[in-house]
PDB file of N, CA and C in Angstrom:
ATOM      1  N   UNK A   1       3.877 -58.228 241.449  1.00 72.00           N
ATOM      2  CA  UNK A   1       4.439 -57.580 240.763  1.00 72.00           C
ATOM      3  C   UNK A   1       3.681 -56.822 239.702  1.00 72.00           C
ATOM      4  N   UNK A   2       2.881 -55.986 240.090  1.00 75.00           N
ATOM      5  CA  UNK A   2       1.807 -55.416 239.564  1.00 75.00           C
ATOM      6  C   UNK A   2       2.337 -54.745 237.881  1.00 75.00           C
ATOM      7  N   UNK A   3       3.205 -54.808 237.552  1.00 75.00           N
ATOM      8  CA  UNK A   3       3.551 -54.201 236.019  1.00 75.00           C
ATOM      9  C   UNK A   3       3.256 -55.493 235.235  1.00 75.00           C
ATOM     10  N   UNK A   4       3.249 -56.960 235.603  1.00 75.00           N
ATOM     11  CA  UNK A   4       2.969 -58.016 234.986  1.00 75.00           C
ATOM     12  C   UNK A   4       1.626 -58.651 235.008  1.00 75.00           C
ATOM     13  N   UNK A   5       0.803 -58.095 236.026  1.00 72.00           N
ATOM     14  CA  UNK A   5      -0.479 -58.359 236.431  1.00 72.00           C
ATOM     15  C   UNK A   5      -1.547 -57.859 235.233  1.00 72.00           C
ATOM     16  N   UNK A   6      -2.443 -58.521 234.402  1.00 69.00           N
ATOM     17  CA  UNK A   6      -3.282 -58.125 233.461  1.00 69.00           C
ATOM     18  C   UNK A   6      -4.740 -57.874 234.107  1.00 69.00           C
ATOM     19  N   UNK A   7      -4.871 -58.922 235.245  1.00 76.00           N
ATOM     20  CA  UNK A   7      -6.325 -59.034 236.021  1.00 76.00           C
ATOM     21  C   UNK A   7      -5.835 -59.023 237.528  1.00 76.00           C
ATOM     22  N   UNK A   8      -6.750 -58.045 238.022  1.00 75.00           N
ATOM     23  CA  UNK A   8      -6.592 -57.694 239.546  1.00 75.00           C
ATOM     24  C   UNK A   8      -7.757 -58.213 240.446  1.00 75.00           C
ATOM     25  N   UNK A   9      -8.628 -58.887 239.900  1.00 75.00           N
ATOM     26  CA  UNK A   9      -9.474 -59.278 240.582  1.00 75.00           C
ATOM     27  C   UNK A   9      -9.280 -60.746 241.183  1.00 75.00           C
ATOM     28  N   UNK A  10      -8.098 -61.357 241.262  1.00 75.00           N
ATOM     29  CA  UNK A  10      -7.693 -62.352 242.312  1.00 75.00           C
ATOM     30  C   UNK A  10      -7.588 -61.405 243.756  1.00 75.00           C
ATOM     31  N   UNK A  11      -6.989 -60.216 243.703  1.00 74.00           N
ATOM     32  CA  UNK A  11      -6.907 -59.371 244.801  1.00 74.00           C
ATOM     33  C   UNK A  11      -8.007 -59.528 246.003  1.00 74.00           C
ATOM     34  N   UNK A  12      -9.316 -59.497 245.472  1.00 79.00           N
ATOM     35  CA  UNK A  12     -10.574 -59.381 246.289  1.00 79.00           C
ATOM     36  C   UNK A  12     -11.308 -60.692 246.292  1.00 79.00           C
ATOM     37  N   UNK A  13     -10.714 -61.642 246.276  1.00 79.00           N
ATOM     38  CA  UNK A  13     -11.591 -63.190 246.462  1.00 79.00           C
ATOM     39  C   UNK A  13     -11.290 -63.888 247.677  1.00 79.00           C
ATOM     40  N   UNK A  14     -10.593 -63.385 248.516  1.00 81.00           N
ATOM     41  CA  UNK A  14     -10.207 -63.979 250.100  1.00 81.00           C
ATOM     42  C   UNK A  14     -11.415 -63.478 250.773  1.00 81.00           C
ATOM     43  N   UNK A  15     -12.030 -64.268 251.415  1.00 86.00           N
ATOM     44  CA  UNK A  15     -13.281 -63.757 252.040  1.00 86.00           C
ATOM     45  C   UNK A  15     -12.665 -63.718 253.696  1.00 86.00           C
ATOM     46  N   UNK A  16     -11.855 -64.334 254.062  1.00 88.00           N
ATOM     47  CA  UNK A  16     -11.372 -64.314 255.443  1.00 88.00           C
ATOM     48  C   UNK A  16     -10.364 -62.737 255.225  1.00 88.00           C
ATOM     49  N   UNK A  17      -9.956 -62.308 254.412  1.00 87.00           N
ATOM     50  CA  UNK A  17      -9.214 -60.963 254.374  1.00 87.00           C
ATOM     51  C   UNK A  17     -10.129 -60.095 254.218  1.00 87.00           C
ATOM     52  N   UNK A  18     -11.174 -60.050 253.629  1.00 87.00           N
ATOM     53  CA  UNK A  18     -12.673 -59.071 253.903  1.00 87.00           C
ATOM     54  C   UNK A  18     -12.983 -59.083 255.115  1.00 87.00           C
ATOM     55  N   UNK A  19     -13.379 -60.239 255.801  1.00 87.00           N
ATOM     56  CA  UNK A  19     -13.825 -60.147 256.964  1.00 87.00           C
ATOM     57  C   UNK A  19     -12.958 -59.643 258.168  1.00 87.00           C
ATOM     58  N   UNK A  20     -11.458 -59.602 257.976  1.00 89.00           N
ATOM     59  CA  UNK A  20     -10.682 -58.974 259.015  1.00 89.00           C
ATOM     60  C   UNK A  20      -9.908 -57.845 258.906  1.00 89.00           C
ATOM     61  N   UNK A  21      -9.891 -57.643 257.586  1.00 90.00           N
ATOM     62  CA  UNK A  21      -9.100 -56.185 257.145  1.00 90.00           C
ATOM     63  C   UNK A  21      -9.226 -54.821 258.224  1.00 90.00           C
ATOM     64  N   UNK A  22      -8.324 -54.641 258.462  1.00 92.00           N
ATOM     65  CA  UNK A  22      -8.431 -53.461 259.404  1.00 92.00           C
ATOM     66  C   UNK A  22      -7.556 -52.076 258.562  1.00 92.00           C
ATOM     67  N   UNK A  23      -6.683 -52.177 258.062  1.00 93.00           N
ATOM     68  CA  UNK A  23      -5.768 -51.155 257.491  1.00 93.00           C
ATOM     69  C   UNK A  23      -5.147 -51.459 255.935  1.00 93.00           C
ATOM     70  N   UNK A  24      -5.332 -50.561 255.060  1.00 92.00           N
ATOM     71  CA  UNK A  24      -4.770 -50.433 253.467  1.00 92.00           C
ATOM     72  C   UNK A  24      -3.662 -49.609 253.365  1.00 92.00           C
ATOM     73  N   UNK A  25      -2.678 -49.919 252.968  1.00 93.00           N
ATOM     74  CA  UNK A  25      -1.684 -48.914 252.796  1.00 93.00           C
ATOM     75  C   UNK A  25      -1.496 -48.862 251.317  1.00 93.00           C
ATOM     76  N   UNK A  26      -1.950 -48.264 250.731  1.00 89.00           N
ATOM     77  CA  UNK A  26      -1.714 -48.004 248.957  1.00 89.00           C
ATOM     78  C   UNK A  26      -0.261 -47.391 248.933  1.00 89.00           C
ATOM     79  N   UNK A  27       0.606 -48.241 248.242  1.00 88.00           N
ATOM     80  CA  UNK A  27       1.750 -47.738 248.350  1.00 88.00           C
ATOM     81  C   UNK A  27       2.486 -48.423 247.051  1.00 88.00           C
ATOM     82  N   UNK A  28       2.067 -48.103 245.821  1.00 88.00           N
ATOM     83  CA  UNK A  28       2.411 -48.816 244.513  1.00 88.00           C
ATOM     84  C   UNK A  28       2.892 -47.624 243.649  1.00 88.00           C
ATOM     85  N   UNK A  29       4.007 -48.258 242.730  1.00 88.00           N
ATOM     86  CA  UNK A  29       4.285 -47.251 241.870  1.00 88.00           C
ATOM     87  C   UNK A  29       5.439 -47.615 240.848  1.00 88.00           C
ATOM     88  N   UNK A  30       5.142 -47.191 239.747  1.00 89.00           N
ATOM     89  CA  UNK A  30       5.979 -47.451 238.376  1.00 89.00           C
ATOM     90  C   UNK A  30       6.330 -46.222 237.828  1.00 89.00           C
ATOM     91  N   UNK A  31       8.001 -46.163 237.715  1.00 88.00           N
ATOM     92  CA  UNK A  31       8.253 -44.786 237.403  1.00 88.00           C
ATOM     93  C   UNK A  31       9.536 -44.997 236.256  1.00 88.00           C
ATOM     94  N   UNK A  32       9.329 -44.626 235.137  1.00 83.00           N
ATOM     95  CA  UNK A  32      10.595 -44.498 234.041  1.00 83.00           C
ATOM     96  C   UNK A  32      10.824 -43.013 233.589  1.00 83.00           C
ATOM     97  N   UNK A  33      12.031 -42.769 233.871  1.00 83.00           N
ATOM     98  CA  UNK A  33      12.538 -41.351 233.870  1.00 83.00           C
ATOM     99  C   UNK A  33      12.399 -41.201 232.113  1.00 83.00           C
ATOM    100  N   UNK A  34      11.636 -40.511 231.696  1.00 81.00           N
ATOM    101  CA  UNK A  34      11.487 -40.486 230.352  1.00 81.00           C
ATOM    102  C   UNK A  34      10.644 -39.368 229.838  1.00 81.00           C
ATOM    103  N   UNK A  35      10.898 -38.498 228.798  1.00 80.00           N
ATOM    104  CA  UNK A  35       9.887 -37.467 228.374  1.00 80.00           C
ATOM    105  C   UNK A  35       8.775 -38.127 227.569  1.00 80.00           C
ATOM    106  N   UNK A  36       7.562 -37.949 227.964  1.00 78.00           N
ATOM    107  CA  UNK A  36       6.397 -38.647 227.732  1.00 78.00           C
ATOM    108  C   UNK A  36       6.214 -38.850 225.895  1.00 78.00           C
ATOM    109  N   UNK A  37       6.880 -38.070 225.220  1.00 82.00           N
ATOM    110  CA  UNK A  37       6.691 -38.029 223.794  1.00 82.00           C
ATOM    111  C   UNK A  37       7.856 -38.809 223.260  1.00 82.00           C
ATOM    112  N   UNK A  38       8.810 -39.202 224.068  1.00 84.00           N
ATOM    113  CA  UNK A  38       9.626 -40.023 223.643  1.00 84.00           C
ATOM    114  C   UNK A  38       9.751 -41.330 224.266  1.00 84.00           C
ATOM    115  N   UNK A  39       8.799 -41.512 224.876  1.00 84.00           N
ATOM    116  CA  UNK A  39       8.504 -42.950 226.052  1.00 84.00           C
ATOM    117  C   UNK A  39       8.091 -43.908 224.953  1.00 84.00           C
ATOM    118  N   UNK A  40       8.530 -45.283 225.346  1.00 87.00           N
ATOM    119  CA  UNK A  40       7.458 -46.334 224.428  1.00 87.00           C
ATOM    120  C   UNK A  40       6.102 -46.465 224.725  1.00 87.00           C
ATOM    121  N   UNK A  41       5.085 -46.422 224.104  1.00 89.00           N
ATOM    122  CA  UNK A  41       3.797 -46.664 224.671  1.00 89.00           C
ATOM    123  C   UNK A  41       3.580 -47.659 225.610  1.00 89.00           C
ATOM    124  N   UNK A  42       3.894 -48.925 225.703  1.00 89.00           N
ATOM    125  CA  UNK A  42       3.929 -49.930 226.428  1.00 89.00           C
ATOM    126  C   UNK A  42       4.524 -49.374 228.101  1.00 89.00           C
ATOM    127  N   UNK A  43       5.452 -48.864 227.876  1.00 88.00           N
ATOM    128  CA  UNK A  43       5.730 -48.218 229.356  1.00 88.00           C
ATOM    129  C   UNK A  43       4.932 -47.154 229.764  1.00 88.00           C
ATOM    130  N   UNK A  44       4.373 -46.215 228.740  1.00 89.00           N
ATOM    131  CA  UNK A  44       3.476 -45.459 229.537  1.00 89.00           C
ATOM    132  C   UNK A  44       1.940 -46.019 230.003  1.00 89.00           C
ATOM    133  N   UNK A  45       1.742 -47.119 229.257  1.00 90.00           N
ATOM    134  CA  UNK A  45       0.483 -48.067 229.796  1.00 90.00           C
ATOM    135  C   UNK A  45       0.724 -48.632 231.066  1.00 90.00           C
ATOM    136  N   UNK A  46       1.965 -49.075 231.100  1.00 89.00           N
ATOM    137  CA  UNK A  46       2.526 -49.635 232.354  1.00 89.00           C
ATOM    138  C   UNK A  46       2.063 -48.806 233.715  1.00 89.00           C
ATOM    139  N   UNK A  47       2.795 -47.765 233.046  1.00 90.00           N
ATOM    140  CA  UNK A  47       2.942 -46.649 234.594  1.00 90.00           C
ATOM    141  C   UNK A  47       1.299 -46.045 234.742  1.00 90.00           C
ATOM    142  N   UNK A  48       0.468 -46.225 233.714  1.00 91.00           N
ATOM    143  CA  UNK A  48      -0.890 -45.916 234.094  1.00 91.00           C
ATOM    144  C   UNK A  48      -1.535 -46.863 234.660  1.00 91.00           C
ATOM    145  N   UNK A  49      -1.418 -48.226 234.335  1.00 91.00           N
ATOM    146  CA  UNK A  49      -1.941 -49.473 234.941  1.00 91.00           C
ATOM    147  C   UNK A  49      -1.554 -49.699 236.285  1.00 91.00           C
ATOM    148  N   UNK A  50      -0.205 -49.717 236.483  1.00 91.00           N
ATOM    149  CA  UNK A  50       0.509 -50.119 237.712  1.00 91.00           C
ATOM    150  C   UNK A  50       0.037 -48.799 238.942  1.00 91.00           C
ATOM    151  N   UNK A  51       0.132 -47.695 238.114  1.00 92.00           N
ATOM    152  CA  UNK A  51      -0.501 -46.537 239.523  1.00 92.00           C
ATOM    153  C   UNK A  51      -1.695 -46.048 239.677  1.00 92.00           C
ATOM    154  N   UNK A  52      -2.563 -46.758 238.871  1.00 92.00           N
ATOM    155  CA  UNK A  52      -3.739 -46.366 238.895  1.00 92.00           C
ATOM    156  C   UNK A  52      -4.860 -47.225 239.486  1.00 92.00           C
ATOM    157  N   UNK A  53      -4.840 -48.491 238.870  1.00 90.00           N
ATOM    158  CA  UNK A  53      -5.935 -49.495 238.925  1.00 90.00           C
ATOM    159  C   UNK A  53      -5.673 -50.271 240.262  1.00 90.00           C
ATOM    160  N   UNK A  54      -4.382 -50.697 241.012  1.00 89.00           N
ATOM    161  CA  UNK A  54      -4.311 -51.238 242.168  1.00 89.00           C
ATOM    162  C   UNK A  54      -4.750 -50.263 243.503  1.00 89.00           C
ATOM    163  N   UNK A  55      -4.354 -49.068 243.345  1.00 91.00           N
ATOM    164  CA  UNK A  55      -4.783 -47.913 244.007  1.00 91.00           C
ATOM    165  C   UNK A  55      -6.428 -47.738 244.230  1.00 91.00           C
ATOM    166  N   UNK A  56      -7.128 -47.770 243.069  1.00 92.00           N
ATOM    167  CA  UNK A  56      -8.456 -47.556 243.026  1.00 92.00           C
ATOM    168  C   UNK A  56      -9.446 -48.674 243.224  1.00 92.00           C
ATOM    169  N   UNK A  57      -8.631 -49.949 242.828  1.00 90.00           N
ATOM    170  CA  UNK A  57      -9.496 -50.983 243.214  1.00 90.00           C
ATOM    171  C   UNK A  57      -9.164 -51.520 244.788  1.00 90.00           C
ATOM    172  N   UNK A  58      -7.898 -51.385 245.225  1.00 90.00           N
ATOM    173  CA  UNK A  58      -7.968 -51.836 246.854  1.00 90.00           C
ATOM    174  C   UNK A  58      -8.676 -50.554 247.772  1.00 90.00           C
ATOM    175  N   UNK A  59      -8.590 -49.263 247.245  1.00 92.00           N
ATOM    176  CA  UNK A  59      -9.529 -48.382 247.986  1.00 92.00           C
ATOM    177  C   UNK A  59     -11.083 -49.055 248.241  1.00 92.00           C
ATOM    178  N   UNK A  60     -11.537 -49.217 247.171  1.00 92.00           N
ATOM    179  CA  UNK A  60     -12.790 -49.536 246.960  1.00 92.00           C
ATOM    180  C   UNK A  60     -13.157 -50.679 247.787  1.00 92.00           C
ATOM    181  N   UNK A  61     -12.009 -52.064 247.658  1.00 92.00           N
ATOM    182  CA  UNK A  61     -12.329 -53.047 248.142  1.00 92.00           C
ATOM    183  C   UNK A  61     -12.363 -52.915 249.854  1.00 92.00           C
ATOM    184  N   UNK A  62     -11.489 -51.988 250.336  1.00 91.00           N
ATOM    185  CA  UNK A  62     -10.958 -51.867 251.724  1.00 91.00           C
ATOM    186  C   UNK A  62     -12.438 -50.840 252.553  1.00 91.00           C
ATOM    187  N   UNK A  63     -12.913 -50.063 251.505  1.00 92.00           N
ATOM    188  CA  UNK A  63     -14.120 -49.344 251.948  1.00 92.00           C
ATOM    189  C   UNK A  63     -15.098 -50.013 252.027  1.00 92.00           C
ATOM    190  N   UNK A  64     -15.360 -51.241 251.037  1.00 91.00           N
ATOM    191  CA  UNK A  64     -16.556 -52.299 251.160  1.00 91.00           C
ATOM    192  C   UNK A  64     -16.353 -53.232 252.286  1.00 91.00           C
ATOM    193  N   UNK A  65     -15.109 -53.501 252.411  1.00 91.00           N
ATOM    194  CA  UNK A  65     -14.865 -54.424 253.436  1.00 91.00           C
ATOM    195  C   UNK A  65     -15.145 -53.685 255.126  1.00 91.00           C
ATOM    196  N   UNK A  66     -15.060 -52.439 255.131  1.00 91.00           N
ATOM    197  CA  UNK A  66     -14.729 -51.753 256.693  1.00 91.00           C
ATOM    198  C   UNK A  66     -16.380 -51.601 256.740  1.00 91.00           C
ATOM    199  N   UNK A  67     -17.220 -51.306 255.650  1.00 90.00           N
ATOM    200  CA  UNK A  67     -18.604 -50.889 255.850  1.00 90.00           C
ATOM    201  C   UNK A  67     -19.141 -52.244 256.231  1.00 90.00           C
ATOM    202  N   UNK A  68     -18.805 -53.204 255.425  1.00 89.00           N
ATOM    203  CA  UNK A  68     -19.538 -54.765 255.818  1.00 89.00           C
ATOM    204  C   UNK A  68     -19.037 -55.233 257.146  1.00 89.00           C
ATOM    205  N   UNK A  69     -17.979 -54.839 257.742  1.00 87.00           N
ATOM    206  CA  UNK A  69     -17.634 -55.292 258.964  1.00 87.00           C
ATOM    207  C   UNK A  69     -18.420 -54.865 260.117  1.00 87.00           C
ATOM    208  N   UNK A  70     -18.617 -53.356 259.670  1.00 82.00           N
ATOM    209  CA  UNK A  70     -19.352 -52.541 260.935  1.00 82.00           C
ATOM    210  C   UNK A  70     -20.858 -53.027 260.830  1.00 82.00           C
ATOM    211  N   UNK A  71     -21.626 -53.283 259.718  1.00 79.00           N
ATOM    212  CA  UNK A  71     -22.833 -53.906 259.366  1.00 79.00           C
ATOM    213  C   UNK A  71     -22.934 -55.462 260.241  1.00 79.00           C
ATOM    214  N   UNK A  72     -22.474 -56.245 259.930  1.00 75.00           N
ATOM    215  CA  UNK A  72     -22.372 -57.469 260.292  1.00 75.00           C
ATOM    216  C   UNK A  72     -21.886 -57.811 261.801  1.00 75.00           C
ATOM    217  N   UNK A  73     -21.105 -56.928 262.220  1.00 72.00           N
ATOM    218  CA  UNK A  73     -20.475 -57.121 263.561  1.00 72.00           C
ATOM    219  C   UNK A  73     -21.160 -56.282 264.614  1.00 72.00           C
ATOM    220  N   UNK A  74     -21.944 -55.239 264.236  1.00 67.00           N
ATOM    221  CA  UNK A  74     -22.878 -54.378 265.202  1.00 67.00           C
ATOM    222  C   UNK A  74     -22.024 -53.383 266.029  1.00 67.00           C
ATOM    223  N   UNK A  75     -20.791 -53.464 265.856  1.00 67.00           N
ATOM    224  CA  UNK A  75     -20.036 -52.287 266.358  1.00 67.00           C
ATOM    225  C   UNK A  75     -19.068 -51.623 265.577  1.00 67.00           C
ATOM    226  N   UNK A  76     -18.634 -50.367 266.234  1.00 68.00           N
ATOM    227  CA  UNK A  76     -17.674 -49.736 265.489  1.00 68.00           C
ATOM    228  C   UNK A  76     -15.841 -50.210 265.455  1.00 68.00           C
ATOM    229  N   UNK A  77     -15.503 -50.360 264.533  1.00 76.00           N
ATOM    230  CA  UNK A  77     -14.006 -50.920 264.728  1.00 76.00           C
ATOM    231  C   UNK A  77     -13.327 -49.650 264.096  1.00 76.00           C
ATOM    232  N   UNK A  78     -12.108 -49.614 264.399  1.00 84.00           N
ATOM    233  CA  UNK A  78     -11.136 -48.608 263.754  1.00 84.00           C
ATOM    234  C   UNK A  78     -10.554 -49.267 262.502  1.00 84.00           C
ATOM    235  N   UNK A  79     -10.744 -48.423 261.383  1.00 91.00           N
ATOM    236  CA  UNK A  79     -10.331 -48.852 260.210  1.00 91.00           C
ATOM    237  C   UNK A  79      -9.326 -47.643 259.843  1.00 91.00           C
ATOM    238  N   UNK A  80      -8.534 -48.194 258.688  1.00 92.00           N
ATOM    239  CA  UNK A  80      -7.341 -47.093 258.053  1.00 92.00           C
ATOM    240  C   UNK A  80      -7.320 -47.164 256.602  1.00 92.00           C
ATOM    241  N   UNK A  81      -7.352 -46.169 255.790  1.00 92.00           N
ATOM    242  CA  UNK A  81      -6.925 -46.100 254.268  1.00 92.00           C
ATOM    243  C   UNK A  81      -5.835 -45.040 254.298  1.00 92.00           C
ATOM    244  N   UNK A  82      -4.619 -45.445 253.788  1.00 92.00           N
ATOM    245  CA  UNK A  82      -3.626 -44.538 253.591  1.00 92.00           C
ATOM    246  C   UNK A  82      -3.029 -44.816 252.526  1.00 92.00           C
ATOM    247  N   UNK A  83      -3.174 -43.641 251.711  1.00 87.00           N
ATOM    248  CA  UNK A  83      -2.523 -43.617 250.453  1.00 87.00           C
ATOM    249  C   UNK A  83      -1.211 -42.805 250.229  1.00 87.00           C
ATOM    250  N   UNK A  84      -0.397 -43.563 249.626  1.00 88.00           N
ATOM    251  CA  UNK A  84       0.911 -42.807 249.849  1.00 88.00           C
ATOM    252  C   UNK A  84       1.337 -42.654 248.043  1.00 88.00           C
ATOM    253  N   UNK A  85       1.352 -41.189 248.101  1.00 85.00           N
ATOM    254  CA  UNK A  85       1.526 -40.524 246.774  1.00 85.00           C
ATOM    255  C   UNK A  85       3.207 -40.454 246.501  1.00 85.00           C
ATOM    256  N   UNK A  86       3.097 -39.024 246.081  1.00 87.00           N
ATOM    257  CA  UNK A  86       4.661 -38.623 245.558  1.00 87.00           C
ATOM    258  C   UNK A  86       4.413 -37.381 245.047  1.00 87.00           C
ATOM    259  N   UNK A  87       5.672 -36.788 245.578  1.00 81.00           N
ATOM    260  CA  UNK A  87       6.052 -35.436 245.650  1.00 81.00           C
ATOM    261  C   UNK A  87       5.988 -34.773 244.293  1.00 81.00           C
ATOM    262  N   UNK A  88       5.934 -35.663 243.330  1.00 83.00           N
ATOM    263  CA  UNK A  88       5.668 -35.336 241.779  1.00 83.00           C
ATOM    264  C   UNK A  88       4.087 -35.274 241.609  1.00 83.00           C
ATOM    265  N   UNK A  89       3.501 -35.417 242.700  1.00 81.00           N
ATOM    266  CA  UNK A  89       1.821 -35.135 242.645  1.00 81.00           C
ATOM    267  C   UNK A  89       1.765 -33.443 242.374  1.00 81.00           C
ATOM    268  N   UNK A  90       2.612 -32.831 243.021  1.00 83.00           N
ATOM    269  CA  UNK A  90       2.183 -31.522 243.210  1.00 83.00           C
ATOM    270  C   UNK A  90       3.413 -30.498 242.614  1.00 83.00           C
ATOM    271  N   UNK A  91       4.239 -31.256 241.869  1.00 84.00           N
ATOM    272  CA  UNK A  91       5.546 -30.758 241.643  1.00 84.00           C
ATOM    273  C   UNK A  91       5.723 -31.167 239.992  1.00 84.00           C
ATOM    274  N   UNK A  92       5.887 -30.617 239.449  1.00 80.00           N
ATOM    275  CA  UNK A  92       6.021 -30.649 237.800  1.00 80.00           C
ATOM    276  C   UNK A  92       7.529 -31.098 237.426  1.00 80.00           C
ATOM    277  N   UNK A  93       7.708 -32.272 236.547  1.00 81.00           N
ATOM    278  CA  UNK A  93       8.814 -32.522 236.371  1.00 81.00           C
ATOM    279  C   UNK A  93       8.752 -33.052 234.760  1.00 81.00           C
ATOM    280  N   UNK A  94       9.424 -32.553 234.030  1.00 80.00           N
ATOM    281  CA  UNK A  94       9.564 -32.876 232.503  1.00 80.00           C
ATOM    282  C   UNK A  94       9.563 -34.223 232.011  1.00 80.00           C
ATOM    283  N   UNK A  95      10.662 -34.996 233.084  1.00 83.00           N
ATOM    284  CA  UNK A  95      10.462 -36.171 232.655  1.00 83.00           C
ATOM    285  C   UNK A  95       9.410 -37.267 233.284  1.00 83.00           C
ATOM    286  N   UNK A  96       8.648 -36.583 234.118  1.00 83.00           N
ATOM    287  CA  UNK A  96       7.803 -37.452 235.088  1.00 83.00           C
ATOM    288  C   UNK A  96       6.422 -37.140 234.804  1.00 83.00           C
ATOM    289  N   UNK A  97       6.049 -36.587 233.403  1.00 85.00           N
ATOM    290  CA  UNK A  97       4.650 -36.042 232.921  1.00 85.00           C
ATOM    291  C   UNK A  97       3.721 -37.253 233.378  1.00 85.00           C
ATOM    292  N   UNK A  98       3.882 -38.606 232.835  1.00 88.00           N
ATOM    293  CA  UNK A  98       2.481 -39.335 233.356  1.00 88.00           C
ATOM    294  C   UNK A  98       2.652 -40.015 234.625  1.00 88.00           C
ATOM    295  N   UNK A  99       3.764 -40.134 235.307  1.00 88.00           N
ATOM    296  CA  UNK A  99       3.795 -40.793 236.525  1.00 88.00           C
ATOM    297  C   UNK A  99       3.270 -39.522 237.537  1.00 88.00           C
ATOM    298  N   UNK A 100       3.791 -38.174 237.005  1.00 88.00           N
ATOM    299  CA  UNK A 100       3.194 -37.251 237.951  1.00 88.00           C
ATOM    300  C   UNK A 100       1.553 -37.235 237.674  1.00 88.00           C
ATOM    301  N   UNK A 101       1.078 -37.366 236.586  1.00 89.00           N
ATOM    302  CA  UNK A 101      -0.526 -37.277 236.496  1.00 89.00           C
ATOM    303  C   UNK A 101      -1.223 -38.300 237.218  1.00 89.00           C
ATOM    304  N   UNK A 102      -0.537 -39.398 237.428  1.00 90.00           N
ATOM    305  CA  UNK A 102      -0.893 -40.773 237.825  1.00 90.00           C
ATOM    306  C   UNK A 102      -0.898 -40.462 239.505  1.00 90.00           C
ATOM    307  N   UNK A 103       0.195 -39.881 240.087  1.00 90.00           N
ATOM    308  CA  UNK A 103       0.087 -39.904 241.247  1.00 90.00           C
ATOM    309  C   UNK A 103      -0.776 -38.839 241.932  1.00 90.00           C
ATOM    310  N   UNK A 104      -0.798 -37.638 240.821  1.00 90.00           N
ATOM    311  CA  UNK A 104      -1.901 -36.680 241.389  1.00 90.00           C
ATOM    312  C   UNK A 104      -3.228 -37.450 241.489  1.00 90.00           C
ATOM    313  N   UNK A 105      -3.535 -38.225 240.625  1.00 90.00           N
ATOM    314  CA  UNK A 105      -4.902 -38.886 240.672  1.00 90.00           C
ATOM    315  C   UNK A 105      -4.970 -39.814 242.027  1.00 90.00           C
ATOM    316  N   UNK A 106      -3.954 -40.185 242.468  1.00 89.00           N
ATOM    317  CA  UNK A 106      -3.605 -41.219 243.776  1.00 89.00           C
ATOM    318  C   UNK A 106      -3.972 -40.065 244.799  1.00 89.00           C
ATOM    319  N   UNK A 107      -3.264 -38.897 244.940  1.00 88.00           N
ATOM    320  CA  UNK A 107      -3.596 -37.960 245.878  1.00 88.00           C
ATOM    321  C   UNK A 107      -5.074 -37.415 246.182  1.00 88.00           C
ATOM    322  N   UNK A 108      -5.495 -37.172 244.800  1.00 89.00           N
ATOM    323  CA  UNK A 108      -7.283 -36.773 244.912  1.00 89.00           C
ATOM    324  C   UNK A 108      -7.785 -37.594 245.077  1.00 89.00           C
ATOM    325  N   UNK A 109      -7.825 -39.289 245.074  1.00 89.00           N
ATOM    326  CA  UNK A 109      -8.532 -40.255 245.565  1.00 89.00           C
ATOM    327  C   UNK A 109      -8.344 -40.460 246.938  1.00 89.00           C
ATOM    328  N   UNK A 110      -7.228 -39.985 247.339  1.00 85.00           N
ATOM    329  CA  UNK A 110      -7.030 -40.303 248.995  1.00 85.00           C
ATOM    330  C   UNK A 110      -7.558 -38.963 249.676  1.00 85.00           C
ATOM    331  N   UNK A 111      -7.942 -37.941 249.144  1.00 84.00           N
ATOM    332  CA  UNK A 111      -8.584 -36.996 249.844  1.00 84.00           C
ATOM    333  C   UNK A 111     -10.182 -37.202 249.682  1.00 84.00           C
TER     334      UNK A 111
END
């Protein structure tokens, strides 16, 4: 549950995963239906934290893992990084301002 996590560094400490990783699917999201100026600041922070940090950090971890495997193993494997976003990344909803903004970031990062 990424909404309760304060530190994501434990996700990147497993050497065996880093050496054998082939595919990452970023598909995480937290959304609360509410207008931005009526929402609780903690919920706004939770949406930003859950929707941005894991996607960014896991993408970085994956790309670095893929590069290291190619260098260390001396041959090219097939790797994949899939970022699942949301329709709200391109469609504006009055009750999804923060969520839509974070999903727009996910979409941009995926490109």
